[in-house]
Amino acid sequence: MKFSYNWIRELVEDLDCSPAALEKLITMKTAECEGIERSGELLERACAARVESVEPIPGSHNVKAAVDAGRYGRVTVVCGAPNCRVGIVTAYAPVGKKVIDGIESDGMLASGAELGVNRDHAGIIEIDSQVGAPLAGCLPDSVLEIDNKSITHRPDLWGHLGMAREVAAILGRKLKDPVRLDLLPEGPAAVDIQIEDLTLCPRYSALVFDNVTVRPSPLWLQSRMTAIGLNPINNIVDMTNFIMAELAQPMHAFDADLLHGDTIFIRPAAPGERYVALNDEEYTLNPANLVIADAAGAIALGGVIGGQRSAIGEKTRRVVLESANFQASSIRKTSSAIKLRTDASMRFEKAQDPANTIRGLARAIELLHEIAPGMRLVGGVADQMREIPPPPPIRLPLDWLERKLGRSIEPAEVRRILESLEFGVAQPEPRVFSVTVPSWRATKDVSIKDDLVEEVGRMVGYDSIAPTAPLVAAAVPPGNPERAFQHQVRGIFADQGFTEVYNYSFIGEEDARAFGFDPAAHVRVSNPIASDQVLLRMSLLPGIRKNILENSKHRESFRLFEIGVEIHRRAEGLPDEIPHLMAVLYDRQGDGAAGLAEIRRAAECLMPGAQASPAEARPYEHPVRSAAILWRGETVGRAFELHPSLVESGRAAVLDLDLRLVRALSAGDLKYAPIRRYPSSAFDLSVVAAPRECVGDLQSAMASFAGPLLDSIEFVRQYSGPPLEAGQKSVSFRLTVGSPERTLSSEEAGEIRARIIDGMRARGYELRL
Amino acid sequence: MLEESIQELESGSLARIASATSLEDLETVRVQVLGRKGALDQFFKQMGKLAPDERARAGKVLNGAKQTLEAALESAKRQFAEAALRIRLDGEWLDPSIPAPGPRRGHLHPITHIQRELEEVFRSLGFAVLDGPEVETEYRNFDALNIPADHPARDAQDTFWLANGDLLRTHTSPVQVRGMERLGPPLRMIAPGRVFRNESVDASHEHTFYQIEGMMIDRGVSVAHLLYFMRIMLAEVFRREVNVRLRPGFFPFVEPGFELDIQCLLCNGAGCPVCKQSGWVEQLGCGMVHPNVLRMSGIDPEEWSGFAFGLGLTRLVMMRYAIDDIRHLQGGDLRFLEQF
Ligand SMILES: [Zn+2]
């Protein structure tokens, strides 16, 4: 929202604060100011001038003009405007001498756009003024840009008067209300208003004007509109925009001669009702949209945009001027449903003050007298409204206010601040105020005592509050074991050489299919930004694979990992978000075997004693290089080689762990076991097995025969080749046996060994002794 | 006579020890001089023939010569051993500049670094670290935070909606609601986490970024307390004293709401391009918890009050490391990530 400094100065008595100082005050006490723009700088020195003669310049589209520039004397100006002709009265600006087309040009003749008066840059401006006179009512201005987000809760700040009230309160000046309600005509109105639902439209006021001449606005009005970023259109439309920008009251003018009947209906749209708006778009409406209608149909989409059928044009003579109030949420719904936000809808959705409708009409009367001379009022004010009882006063205990702010403040100071913002203040009991909220703050903004803390706090200045440590009981905060565990996992994997990545929670349907996931099983985003961000990931793998493909362009080998949630749909309630670790080890060289071994070793750093056992490969896994990871009796994840068709440049070993399971198994108290006092004895055994027989299976079979005195069994090596037959391998283990109570005799150790040999032979294994 | 011969043998043998070039040379000397049938032994045998007083004197000389030669031999042997060790060790020279084999330590993500720092700061101040899900209900993300369905504040948070009406959380604030529901007052908590906004990605905008939400609820919590915590938190974050200021800001779940600025750390408030000459840099949004929010979570606003703040973690990370393109953070490029 742009605010004109000149405009604010008109509304605040004796405003002597520079725009830059004002910007700072507003930012600190009211709303965030994002900067100041200068507007119409040329106007400072510009004056009306007449072109006396024009000579063409050979080989140039410019002309050489002799100009009577009033107090600047007679000057020669090189001008490129097509309308530079003898006799034209235009604006001259003394911007210095410069040689153009070989001719010394002294100053310039300016277009409306160059002057900042309007947006016309087709030619130099044509004005109706005394030569040498300044451009009436047009002054350079400073425009303060206020961040819209910082005023969403302040309906009153969507107009200059609201901001001027803040400025007056901040500086202790008087506010000048530009509205003269005494201008409103008495008597029966020339139009009837019928509001179907007074909740959706709490108030609708209108006035009829006759003998209107539609034409460009005077320059002062055009330049005012231009300064705050609005496009001057004609005197009637500019007038409605002016009032909107001043009072935050959006208005709309209908050409009365284009309306059917004398009644204006405010009603829900009929299902499928079609409506062509001023922006030339046709909208198909439904009963959730509120329309303004005449006997023949919709003439405006209430509070959002006017209709083409009744638009003001050159031929307009009679005008119905609407000044209405609409329910904020209804406007917001309609405007977002049809994806159209207008200056009007933006204001109405902040909950405007219903008391403002007739104030807008009163201001319009005053303006129209000036900008549409000859205009006549027809009838009195048409005004339909719901009785809106004033909100009850707010009880403000001053001790509570001080506690909340964390500083003391004199009651007189509180009163002064609230009254400067036009709150009513009474004191029904000691140290308690009863505060009445002005209508323009009462629609949504201020309703509870906490809201008044802000009014007092910002005006007294938050910088007057000294930071203070609270007096609270010392307590150890509740822990977050899941997060602590994830941090621990991060540390372990980083120590093992893996670098952490963060990937998006989104994947595309194509991503899902590439891995054999069913897109329909995923949680789906209804309004995705892009087609590759439609689904929420049920696996970290699609993101990790992208990381592999990207980084393999620059690196021979690398390790990376991510900790993130898999999002799984549930029949009811929010999805299940399961924290996972996915670590990957990529190598362009080699056959991938070393990578898989290394990733299992990394897994063991997190889970000592974890084992891997062959698992049926999933579509994205190497068909014979896939294993389940088991720890403490539970399957906690998988280790596999990514299917070589998914990463063609090298081999990628992947570890995928369900961290919720791993953490559950990590918990539990450790207890010390005494160190063995008696020596143990060790012996080696080698088993002959088929090539794809797993070492782990052989090992657990041997352990099962060994009995309780087995201390450990370790894989030593495996071997194939002579003297073994083809299709055989020999796997060697070292077994250690012992007892916590005594030293085993060699006979006892021998018995265990024999038991294992017999057991294995019974299973059909040959042992090499 | 005998004494002279002994002295002759002694000096001759010392000369041979001194000129020995190997352990074998020394051994030869030892055998010939000190050995069981060596030259000294011959002298001992001759001593028997001497008169007693002569014998005593010669014995003394002889023993002296023996000790001298034994010591000389021992010392010469040690020198040979030391030299041999020196030679052996010298052969074991290694090039220490050859890089050590094996993987290097990996790197944690920059967001992880800063997030953990902040978790530490707040835990040490008695704040619990809470988590919430990425997918949230509309109720917790908006309604329970005093942002009803048609509130214009929803515009500021372009939302990713899910088919069943749930959404991807647009801020970490719903964890406030979870914290109040779970822990009740008094409460001190922070919630770092991933949030989502439906906007297109460019160098300074992301649809996925990180925030830290914080909240304190107790009896008599004031704006002065909020200022205190913000100042010490930011001093930790920026590792130096910071000046902060509050100005009005609007967030529906707090009243009053503030924008908190810190005095520009580059120019110390004098004005520079980074702070747009204002001397201040916008840092975070905060405020006193709105009574509606307390009430919706079953907390009596007449008894309890609190403050809440929300800090853009991603932005902080970018400031700390001078990262100029937000897309790096979720780009997975090791050339970027390995710098942290
Ligand atoms: Zn600065």
CSV table of N, CA and C in Angstrom, one decimal, chain A residues 485 604 606-611 629-636 661-667:
chain,number,residue,atom,x,y,z
A,485,PHE,N,18.8,-39.4,19.4
A,485,PHE,CA,19.3,-40.6,18.7
A,485,PHE,C,19.7,-40.2,17.2
A,604,GLU,N,27.3,-51.6,11.1
A,604,GLU,CA,27.7,-52.2,12.4
A,604,GLU,C,28.3,-51.2,13.4
A,606,LEU,N,26.9,-48.5,13.9
A,606,LEU,CA,25.7,-48.0,14.6
A,606,LEU,C,25.1,-49.2,15.4
A,607,MET,N,25.1,-50.4,14.8
A,607,MET,CA,24.5,-51.5,15.5
A,607,MET,C,25.5,-52.6,15.6
A,608,PRO,N,26.3,-52.6,16.7
A,608,PRO,CA,27.3,-53.7,16.9
A,608,PRO,C,26.6,-55.1,16.8
A,609,GLY,N,27.2,-56.0,16.0
A,609,GLY,CA,26.7,-57.3,15.9
A,609,GLY,C,25.5,-57.5,15.0
A,610,ALA,N,25.2,-56.4,14.2
A,610,ALA,CA,24.1,-56.5,13.2
A,610,ALA,C,24.5,-57.5,12.2
A,611,GLN,N,23.6,-58.2,11.7
A,611,GLN,CA,23.8,-59.2,10.6
A,611,GLN,C,23.0,-59.0,9.4
A,629,ILE,N,18.8,-56.4,7.1
A,629,ILE,CA,19.7,-56.2,8.2
A,629,ILE,C,19.0,-56.6,9.5
A,630,LEU,N,19.6,-57.5,10.2
A,630,LEU,CA,19.0,-58.0,11.4
A,630,LEU,C,19.8,-57.5,12.6
A,631,TRP,N,19.1,-57.0,13.6
A,631,TRP,CA,19.8,-56.6,14.8
A,631,TRP,C,19.0,-57.0,16.0
A,632,ARG,N,19.6,-57.6,17.0
A,632,ARG,CA,18.9,-58.0,18.2
A,632,ARG,C,17.6,-58.7,17.9
A,633,GLY,N,17.6,-59.6,16.9
A,633,GLY,CA,16.5,-60.4,16.6
A,633,GLY,C,15.4,-59.8,15.7
A,634,GLU,N,15.6,-58.5,15.3
A,634,GLU,CA,14.6,-57.9,14.4
A,634,GLU,C,15.2,-57.4,13.1
A,635,THR,N,14.3,-57.4,12.1
A,635,THR,CA,14.7,-56.9,10.8
A,635,THR,C,14.6,-55.3,10.9
A,636,VAL,N,15.7,-54.6,10.8
A,636,VAL,CA,15.6,-53.1,10.9
A,636,VAL,C,15.8,-52.4,9.6
A,661,LEU,N,12.8,-48.3,14.6
A,661,LEU,CA,13.1,-49.7,15.1
A,661,LEU,C,14.5,-49.7,15.8
A,662,VAL,N,15.5,-49.1,15.1
A,662,VAL,CA,16.8,-49.2,15.6
A,662,VAL,C,16.9,-48.5,17.0
A,663,ARG,N,16.2,-47.4,17.1
A,663,ARG,CA,16.3,-46.7,18.4
A,663,ARG,C,15.7,-47.5,19.5
A,664,ALA,N,14.5,-48.2,19.2
A,664,ALA,CA,13.9,-49.0,20.2
A,664,ALA,C,14.8,-50.1,20.7
A,665,LEU,N,15.6,-50.6,19.7
A,665,LEU,CA,16.5,-51.7,20.1
A,665,LEU,C,17.7,-51.2,20.8
A,666,SER,N,18.1,-50.0,20.5
A,666,SER,CA,19.3,-49.4,21.2
A,666,SER,C,19.1,-49.1,22.6
A,667,ALA,N,17.8,-48.9,23.0
A,667,ALA,CA,17.5,-48.5,24.4
A,667,ALA,C,17.8,-49.7,25.3
